[in-house]
Short mmCIF file of C-alpha atoms and ligand atoms in Angstrom, two decimals:
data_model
loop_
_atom_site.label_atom_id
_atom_site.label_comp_id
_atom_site.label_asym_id
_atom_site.label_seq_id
_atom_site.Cartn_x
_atom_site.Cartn_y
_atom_site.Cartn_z
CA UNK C 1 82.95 74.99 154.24
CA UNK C 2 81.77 72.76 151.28
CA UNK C 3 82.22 74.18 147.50
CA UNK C 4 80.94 72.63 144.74
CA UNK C 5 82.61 74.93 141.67
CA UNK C 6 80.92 73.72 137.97
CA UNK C 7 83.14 74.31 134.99
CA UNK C 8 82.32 72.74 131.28
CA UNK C 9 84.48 75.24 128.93
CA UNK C 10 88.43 74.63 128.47
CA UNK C 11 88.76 78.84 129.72
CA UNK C 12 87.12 77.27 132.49
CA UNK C 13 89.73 74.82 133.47
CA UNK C 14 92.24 77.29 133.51
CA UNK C 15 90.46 79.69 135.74
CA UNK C 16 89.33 77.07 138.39
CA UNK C 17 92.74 75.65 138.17
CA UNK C 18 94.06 78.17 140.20
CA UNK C 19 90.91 78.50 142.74
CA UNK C 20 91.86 75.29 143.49
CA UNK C 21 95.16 75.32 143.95
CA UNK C 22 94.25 78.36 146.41
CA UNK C 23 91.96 75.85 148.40
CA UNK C 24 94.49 73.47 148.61
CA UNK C 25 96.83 76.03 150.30
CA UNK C 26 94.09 77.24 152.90
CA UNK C 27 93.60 73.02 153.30
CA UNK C 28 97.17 73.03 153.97
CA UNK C 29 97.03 76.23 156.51
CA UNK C 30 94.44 73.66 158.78
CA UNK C 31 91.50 75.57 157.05
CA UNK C 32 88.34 73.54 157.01
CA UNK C 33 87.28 74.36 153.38
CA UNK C 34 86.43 71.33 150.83
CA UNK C 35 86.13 71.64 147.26
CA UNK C 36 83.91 68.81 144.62
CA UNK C 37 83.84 69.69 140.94
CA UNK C 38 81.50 69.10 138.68
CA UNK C 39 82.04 68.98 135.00
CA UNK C 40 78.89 69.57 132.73
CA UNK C 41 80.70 67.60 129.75
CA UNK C 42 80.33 70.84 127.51
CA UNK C 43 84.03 69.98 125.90
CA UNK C 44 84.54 66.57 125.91
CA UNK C 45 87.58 66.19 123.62
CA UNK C 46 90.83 65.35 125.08
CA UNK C 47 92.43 68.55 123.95
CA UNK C 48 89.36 70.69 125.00
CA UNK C 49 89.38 69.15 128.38
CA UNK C 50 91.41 66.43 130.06
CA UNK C 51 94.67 67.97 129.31
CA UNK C 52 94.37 70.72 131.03
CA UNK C 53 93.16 68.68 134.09
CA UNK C 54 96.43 66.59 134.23
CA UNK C 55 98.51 69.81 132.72
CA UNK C 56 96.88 72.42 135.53
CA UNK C 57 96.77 69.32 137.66
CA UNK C 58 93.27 70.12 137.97
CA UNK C 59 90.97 67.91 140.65
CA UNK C 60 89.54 65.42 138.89
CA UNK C 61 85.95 65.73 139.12
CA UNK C 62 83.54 64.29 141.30
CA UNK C 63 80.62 64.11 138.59
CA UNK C 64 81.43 64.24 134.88
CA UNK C 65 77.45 64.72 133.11
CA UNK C 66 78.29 64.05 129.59
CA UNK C 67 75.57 66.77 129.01
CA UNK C 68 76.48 68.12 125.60
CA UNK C 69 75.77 72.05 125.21
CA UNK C 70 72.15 72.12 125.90
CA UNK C 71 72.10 74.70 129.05
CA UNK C 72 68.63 73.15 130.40
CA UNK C 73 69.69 69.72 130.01
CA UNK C 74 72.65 70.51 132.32
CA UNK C 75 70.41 72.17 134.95
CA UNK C 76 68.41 69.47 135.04
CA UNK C 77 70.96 67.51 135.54
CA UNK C 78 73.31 69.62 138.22
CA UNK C 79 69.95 70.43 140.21
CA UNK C 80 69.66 66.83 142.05
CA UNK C 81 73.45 67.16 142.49
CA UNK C 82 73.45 70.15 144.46
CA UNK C 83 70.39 69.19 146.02
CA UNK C 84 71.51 66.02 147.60
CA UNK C 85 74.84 67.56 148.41
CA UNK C 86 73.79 70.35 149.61
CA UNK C 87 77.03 72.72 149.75
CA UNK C 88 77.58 75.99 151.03
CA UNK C 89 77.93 77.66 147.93
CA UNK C 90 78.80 76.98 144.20
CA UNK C 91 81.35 78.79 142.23
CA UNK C 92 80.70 79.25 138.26
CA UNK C 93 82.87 81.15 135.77
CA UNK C 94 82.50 83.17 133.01
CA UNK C 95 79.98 83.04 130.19
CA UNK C 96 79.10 79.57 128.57
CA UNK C 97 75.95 77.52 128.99
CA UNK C 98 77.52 75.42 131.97
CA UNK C 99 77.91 78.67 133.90
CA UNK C 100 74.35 79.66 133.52
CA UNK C 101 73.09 75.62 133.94
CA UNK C 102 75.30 75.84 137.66
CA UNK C 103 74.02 79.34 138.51
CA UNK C 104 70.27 78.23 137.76
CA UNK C 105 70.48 74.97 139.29
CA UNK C 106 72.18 76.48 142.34
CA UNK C 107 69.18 79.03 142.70
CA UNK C 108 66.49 76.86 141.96
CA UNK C 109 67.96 74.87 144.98
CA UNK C 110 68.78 77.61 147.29
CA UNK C 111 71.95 77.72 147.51
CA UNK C 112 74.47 81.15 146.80
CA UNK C 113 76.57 81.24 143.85
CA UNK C 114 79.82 83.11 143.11
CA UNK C 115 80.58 84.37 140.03
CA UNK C 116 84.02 84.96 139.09
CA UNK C 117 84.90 87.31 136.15
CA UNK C 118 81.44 89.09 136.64
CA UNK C 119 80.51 91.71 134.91
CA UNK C 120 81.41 91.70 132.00
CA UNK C 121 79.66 92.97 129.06
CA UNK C 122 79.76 93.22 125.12
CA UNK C 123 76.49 94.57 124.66
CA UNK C 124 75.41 92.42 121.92
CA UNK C 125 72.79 89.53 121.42
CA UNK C 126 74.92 86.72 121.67
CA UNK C 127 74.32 83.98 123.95
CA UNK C 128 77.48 85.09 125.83
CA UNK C 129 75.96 88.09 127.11
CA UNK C 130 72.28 86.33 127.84
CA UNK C 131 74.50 83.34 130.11
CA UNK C 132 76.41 86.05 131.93
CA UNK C 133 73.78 88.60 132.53
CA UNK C 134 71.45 86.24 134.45
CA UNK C 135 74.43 84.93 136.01
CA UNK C 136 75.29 88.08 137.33
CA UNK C 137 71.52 88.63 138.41
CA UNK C 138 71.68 85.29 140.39
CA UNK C 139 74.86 85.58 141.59
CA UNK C 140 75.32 86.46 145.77
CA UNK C 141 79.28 87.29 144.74
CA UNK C 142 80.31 89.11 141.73
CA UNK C 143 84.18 88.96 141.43
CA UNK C 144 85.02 91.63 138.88
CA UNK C 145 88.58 91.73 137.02
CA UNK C 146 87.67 95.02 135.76
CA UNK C 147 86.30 98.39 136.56
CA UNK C 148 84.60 98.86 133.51
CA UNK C 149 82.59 95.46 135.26
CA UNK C 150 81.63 96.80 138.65
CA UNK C 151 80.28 99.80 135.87
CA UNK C 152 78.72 97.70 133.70
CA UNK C 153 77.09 95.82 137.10
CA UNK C 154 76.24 99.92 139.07
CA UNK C 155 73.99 100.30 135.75
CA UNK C 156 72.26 97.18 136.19
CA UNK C 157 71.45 98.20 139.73
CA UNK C 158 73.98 95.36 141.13
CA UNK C 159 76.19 97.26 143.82
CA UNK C 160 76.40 94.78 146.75
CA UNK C 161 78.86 91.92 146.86
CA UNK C 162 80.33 93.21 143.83
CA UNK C 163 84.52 92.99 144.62
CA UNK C 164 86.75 94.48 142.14
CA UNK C 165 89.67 91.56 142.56
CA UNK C 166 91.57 91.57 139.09
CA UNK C 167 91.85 88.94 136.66
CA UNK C 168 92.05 85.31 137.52
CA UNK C 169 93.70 84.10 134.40
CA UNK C 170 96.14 86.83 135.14
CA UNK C 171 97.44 84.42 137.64
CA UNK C 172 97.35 81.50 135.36
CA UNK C 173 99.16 83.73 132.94
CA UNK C 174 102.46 84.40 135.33
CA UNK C 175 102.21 80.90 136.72
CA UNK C 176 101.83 78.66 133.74
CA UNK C 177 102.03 80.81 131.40
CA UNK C 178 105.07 81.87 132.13
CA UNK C 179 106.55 78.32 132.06
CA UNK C 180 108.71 77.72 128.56
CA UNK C 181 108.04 74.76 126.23
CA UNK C 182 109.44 73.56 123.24
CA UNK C 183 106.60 73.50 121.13
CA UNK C 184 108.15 76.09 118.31
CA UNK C 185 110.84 73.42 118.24
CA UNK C 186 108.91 70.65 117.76
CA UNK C 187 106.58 72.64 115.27
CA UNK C 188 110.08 73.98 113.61
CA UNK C 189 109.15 77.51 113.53
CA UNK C 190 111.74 79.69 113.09
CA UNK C 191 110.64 82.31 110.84
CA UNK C 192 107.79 85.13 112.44
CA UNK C 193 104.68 83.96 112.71
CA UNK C 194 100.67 85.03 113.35
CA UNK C 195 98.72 83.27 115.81
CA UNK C 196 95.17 82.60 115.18
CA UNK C 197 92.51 81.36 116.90
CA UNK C 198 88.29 81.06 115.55
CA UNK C 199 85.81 79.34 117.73
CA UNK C 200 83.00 81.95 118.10
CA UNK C 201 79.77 80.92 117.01
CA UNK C 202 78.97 84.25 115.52
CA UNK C 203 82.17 83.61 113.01
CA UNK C 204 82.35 79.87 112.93
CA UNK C 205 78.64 79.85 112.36
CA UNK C 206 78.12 82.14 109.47
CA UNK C 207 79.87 80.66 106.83
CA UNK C 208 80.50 83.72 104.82
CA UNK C 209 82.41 85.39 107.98
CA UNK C 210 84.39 81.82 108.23
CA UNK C 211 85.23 82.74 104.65
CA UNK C 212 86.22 85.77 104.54
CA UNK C 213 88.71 85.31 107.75
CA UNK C 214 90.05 82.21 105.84
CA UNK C 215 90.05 84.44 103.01
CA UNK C 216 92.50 87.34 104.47
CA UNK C 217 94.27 84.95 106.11
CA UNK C 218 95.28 83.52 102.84
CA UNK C 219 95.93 86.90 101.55
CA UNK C 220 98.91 87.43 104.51
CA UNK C 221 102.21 86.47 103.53
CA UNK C 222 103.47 85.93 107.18
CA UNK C 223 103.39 82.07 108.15
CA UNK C 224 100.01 81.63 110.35
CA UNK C 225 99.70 79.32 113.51
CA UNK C 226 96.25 77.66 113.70
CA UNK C 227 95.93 75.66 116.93
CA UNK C 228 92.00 74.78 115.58
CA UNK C 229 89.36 74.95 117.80
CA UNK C 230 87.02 71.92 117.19
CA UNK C 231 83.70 73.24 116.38
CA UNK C 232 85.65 75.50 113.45
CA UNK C 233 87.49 72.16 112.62
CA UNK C 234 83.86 70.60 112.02
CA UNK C 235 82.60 73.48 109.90
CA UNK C 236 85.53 73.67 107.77
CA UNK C 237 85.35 70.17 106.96
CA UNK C 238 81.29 70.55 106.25
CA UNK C 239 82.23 72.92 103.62
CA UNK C 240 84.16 72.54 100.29
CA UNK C 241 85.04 76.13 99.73
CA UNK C 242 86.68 76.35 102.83
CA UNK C 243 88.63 73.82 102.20
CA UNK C 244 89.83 75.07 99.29
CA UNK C 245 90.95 78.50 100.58
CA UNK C 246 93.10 76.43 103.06
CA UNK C 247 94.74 73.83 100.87
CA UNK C 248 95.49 76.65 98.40
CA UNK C 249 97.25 78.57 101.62
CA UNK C 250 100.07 76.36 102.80
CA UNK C 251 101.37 79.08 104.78
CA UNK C 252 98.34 78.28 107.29
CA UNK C 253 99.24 75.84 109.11
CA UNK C 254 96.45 74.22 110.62
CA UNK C 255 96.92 71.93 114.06
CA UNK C 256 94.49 70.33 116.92
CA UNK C 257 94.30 72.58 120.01
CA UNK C 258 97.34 72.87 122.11
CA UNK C 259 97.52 72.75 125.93
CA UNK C 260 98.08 76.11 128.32
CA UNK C 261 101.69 76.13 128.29
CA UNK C 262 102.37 75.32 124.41
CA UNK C 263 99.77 78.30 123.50
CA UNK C 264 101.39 80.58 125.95
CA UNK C 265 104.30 79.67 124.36
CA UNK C 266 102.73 80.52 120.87
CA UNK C 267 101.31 83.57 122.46
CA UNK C 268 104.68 84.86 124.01
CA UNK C 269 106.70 84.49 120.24
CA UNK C 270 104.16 85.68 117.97
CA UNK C 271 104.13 88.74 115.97
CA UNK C 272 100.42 89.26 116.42
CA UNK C 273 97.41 87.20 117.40
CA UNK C 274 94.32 86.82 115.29
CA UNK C 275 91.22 85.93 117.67
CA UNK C 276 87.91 85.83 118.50
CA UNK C 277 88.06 84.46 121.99
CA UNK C 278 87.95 86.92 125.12
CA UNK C 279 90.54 85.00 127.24
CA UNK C 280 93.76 85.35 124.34
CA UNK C 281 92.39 89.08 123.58
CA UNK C 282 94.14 89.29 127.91
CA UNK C 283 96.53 86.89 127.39
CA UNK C 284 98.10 88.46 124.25
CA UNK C 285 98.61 91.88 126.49
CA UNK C 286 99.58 89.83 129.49
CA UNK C 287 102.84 88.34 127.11
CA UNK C 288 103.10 92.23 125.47
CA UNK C 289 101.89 90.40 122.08
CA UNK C 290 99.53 93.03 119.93
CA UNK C 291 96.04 91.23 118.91
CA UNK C 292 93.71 91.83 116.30
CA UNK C 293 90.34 90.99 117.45
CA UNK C 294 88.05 89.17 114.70
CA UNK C 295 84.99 90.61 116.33
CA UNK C 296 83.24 93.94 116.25
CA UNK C 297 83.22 94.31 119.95
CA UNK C 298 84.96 93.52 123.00
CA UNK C 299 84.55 93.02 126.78
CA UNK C 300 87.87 93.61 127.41
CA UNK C 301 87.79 97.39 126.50
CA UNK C 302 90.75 98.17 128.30
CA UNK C 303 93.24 96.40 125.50
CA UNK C 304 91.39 98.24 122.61
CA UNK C 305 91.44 101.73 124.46
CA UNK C 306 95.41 101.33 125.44
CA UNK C 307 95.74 100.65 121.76
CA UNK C 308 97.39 96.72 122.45
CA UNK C 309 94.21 95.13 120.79
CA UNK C 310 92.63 96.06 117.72
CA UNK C 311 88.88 95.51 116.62
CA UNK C 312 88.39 94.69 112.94
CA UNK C 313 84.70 92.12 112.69
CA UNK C 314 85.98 89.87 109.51
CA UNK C 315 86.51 92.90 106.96
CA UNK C 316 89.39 91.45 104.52
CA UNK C 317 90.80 94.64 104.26
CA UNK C 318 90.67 95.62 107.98
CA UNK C 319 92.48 92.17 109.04
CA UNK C 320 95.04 92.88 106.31
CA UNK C 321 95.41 96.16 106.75
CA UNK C 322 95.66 95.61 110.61
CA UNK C 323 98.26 93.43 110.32
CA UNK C 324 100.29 95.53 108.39
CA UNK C 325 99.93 98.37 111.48
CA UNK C 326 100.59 96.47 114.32
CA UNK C 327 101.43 99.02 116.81
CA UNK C 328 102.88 98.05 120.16
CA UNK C 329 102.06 100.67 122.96
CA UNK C 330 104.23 101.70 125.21
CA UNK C 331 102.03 101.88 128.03
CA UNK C 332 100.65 99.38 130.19
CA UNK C 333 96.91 98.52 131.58
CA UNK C 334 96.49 99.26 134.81
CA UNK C 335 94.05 96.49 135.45
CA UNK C 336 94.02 92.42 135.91
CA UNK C 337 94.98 92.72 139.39
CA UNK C 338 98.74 91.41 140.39
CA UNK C 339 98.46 87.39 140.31
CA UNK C 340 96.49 86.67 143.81
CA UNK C 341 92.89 87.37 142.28
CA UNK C 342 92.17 83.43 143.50
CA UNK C 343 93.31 84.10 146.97
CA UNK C 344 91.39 87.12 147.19
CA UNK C 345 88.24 85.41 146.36
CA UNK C 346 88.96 82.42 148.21
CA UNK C 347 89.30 84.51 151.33
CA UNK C 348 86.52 86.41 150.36
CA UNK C 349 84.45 83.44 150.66
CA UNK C 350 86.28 81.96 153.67
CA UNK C 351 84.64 85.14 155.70
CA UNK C 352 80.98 83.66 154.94
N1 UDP F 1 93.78 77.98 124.73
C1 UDP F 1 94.51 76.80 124.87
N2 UDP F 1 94.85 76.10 123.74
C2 UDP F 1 94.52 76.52 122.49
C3 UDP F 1 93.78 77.72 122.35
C4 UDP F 1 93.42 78.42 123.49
O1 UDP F 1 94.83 76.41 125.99
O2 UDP F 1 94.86 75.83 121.53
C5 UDP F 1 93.43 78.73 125.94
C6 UDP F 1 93.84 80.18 125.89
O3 UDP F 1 95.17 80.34 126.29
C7 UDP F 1 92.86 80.82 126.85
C8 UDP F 1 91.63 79.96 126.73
O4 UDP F 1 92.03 78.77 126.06
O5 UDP F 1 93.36 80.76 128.17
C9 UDP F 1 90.58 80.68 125.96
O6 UDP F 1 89.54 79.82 125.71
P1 UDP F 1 88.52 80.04 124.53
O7 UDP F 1 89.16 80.84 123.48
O8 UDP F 1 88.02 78.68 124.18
O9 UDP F 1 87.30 80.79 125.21
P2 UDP F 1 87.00 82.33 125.52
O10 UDP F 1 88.17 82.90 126.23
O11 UDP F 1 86.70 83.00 124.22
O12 UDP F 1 85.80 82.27 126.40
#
């Protein structure tokens, strides 16, 4: 069996990390099933993208496009690919433009498409929820880490193929994740500390919500680790006011991104974590870390209703003020799966 799985987006790399360490086990069990990747180019930078390949020792992959973000440019490009190659299936992940350029490209050329974490929905206009809804709608396997996603899918009308299997970066959580590093060490942090990340277009791309979050931020008297996400890097630097709030804030500490294992290591020791990314919103419960969610909305509704994650858009007074409450629940969620969601849905897809 021939997969061709196309990732472009550093949550990406994590999650096909350990599909392919799966299909190097079945390999190793005499299974005949062969895995190409193809990387869109999407994040390029070496801390967006080739660390994670040597850190998650990652396959390298077979085509690299160099396609930038534009999701038609990238179908145009994968289409030939998979036409010429012509594998049994493709896998795509997530949200992002490279998972809706793979999916489209893989339908346009006949060929089924697995989508793992499917599902998933914020019910909002962002491009997000456009790339995963027709994802979902071209998908022939919809690996759910949730059932609020099979839901979600049921009132779409999608109700066959649709596997409830847990979360995939659950297993990246208690495998790499759960490796220590020394990265508080070499960043001498001693003291508590908040963790923030911003790389969502709807905050890094309205200045005035960039502002205010770098605005409460400042306000905060706890020391604040900013492992910055590059497209937030390049509109703080576009923007003079910005920069002011920061070099007026030295208790921000601002820093490139990190690899998996420092920034679980970050996660794990925090006090809280500030973000607007869907993967830390998971990881943040997965290490028992509260997180205050920079957004409105979530997909991962299960952290918000157990009361480990807390919504507050980029209010100055609800970060603040959210900070000041972090509550950590005492009970658990009882969803994510237990750590095999890649060997489920690698021998899902073995029984094709
Ligand atoms: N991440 C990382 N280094 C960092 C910040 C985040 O490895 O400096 C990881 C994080 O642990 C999570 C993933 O990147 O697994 C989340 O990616 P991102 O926030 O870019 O995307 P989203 O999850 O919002 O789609």
């Amino acid at each position: 069996m021939n997969i061709i799985t196309i990732i472009g987006a550093r949550p990406q790399f994590i999650k096909a990390a350990m599909f392919s360490q799966t299909i190097k086990q079945r390999q190793a069990e005499g299974y005949p099933i062969h895995e190409k990747i193809l990387h869109t180019g999407q994040h390029y930078d070496y801390e967006m993208s080739d660390i994670f390949f040597t850190e998650l020792e990652l396959p390298a992959p077979t085509w690299h496009l160099g396609c930038g973000a534009s999701t038609d440019e990238m179908t145009q490009q994968i289409a030939p690919i998979l036409r010429q190659e012509q594998p049994d299936m493709v896998v795509v992940y997530g949200d992002t433009n490279s998972t809706l350029a793979g999916a489209r490209a893989a339908h346009q050329c006949g060929i089924p498409i697995a989508h793992v974490e499917a599902g998933l929905r914020s019910f909002t206009n962002m491009t997000e929820e456009h790339n995963r809804i027709e994802t979902d709608h071209l998908a022939h396997w919809l690996f759910c880490p949730t059932s609020t996603a099979i839901s979600n899918l049921k009132a779409e009308g999608i109700t066959e193929r649709v596997y409830k299997v847990g979360d995939i970066m659950y297993d990246a959580a208690l495998q790499i994740g759960s490796i220590a590093t020394d990265t508080l060490d070499k960043l001498a942090i001693s003291s508590p500390y908040l963790l923030a990340t911003i790389h969502r277009a709807e905050n890094t791309d309205q200045i005035d919500c960039l502002e205010r979050i770098l605005l409460a931020f400042a306000q905060l008297s706890w020391p604040i680790i900013w492992p910055m996400h590059p497209r937030t890097k390049k509109v703080i630097s576009e923007h003079p006011t910005l920069q002011q709030i920061l070099s007026q804030a030295p208790h921000i500490r601002v820093m490139d991104s990190v690899g998996y294992a420092d920034i679980a290591t970050l996660e794990k020791n925090a006090y809280c974590i500030l973000t607007d990314s869907g993967g830390m919103q998971k990881e943040a419960y997965f290490h028992r870390t509260p997180c205050i969610t920079l957004r409105e909305e979530t997909e991962w509704v299960e952290t918000v209703q157990i009361g480990w994650n807390t919504l507050v858009g980029t209010d100055i007074n609800r970060i603040i003020t959210a900070v000041k409450n972090v509550q950590r629940p005492q009970q658990d969620i009882a969803e994510y799966g237990n750590g095999h969601t890649a060997q489920q849905i690698v021998d899902i897809l073995c029984a094709f």
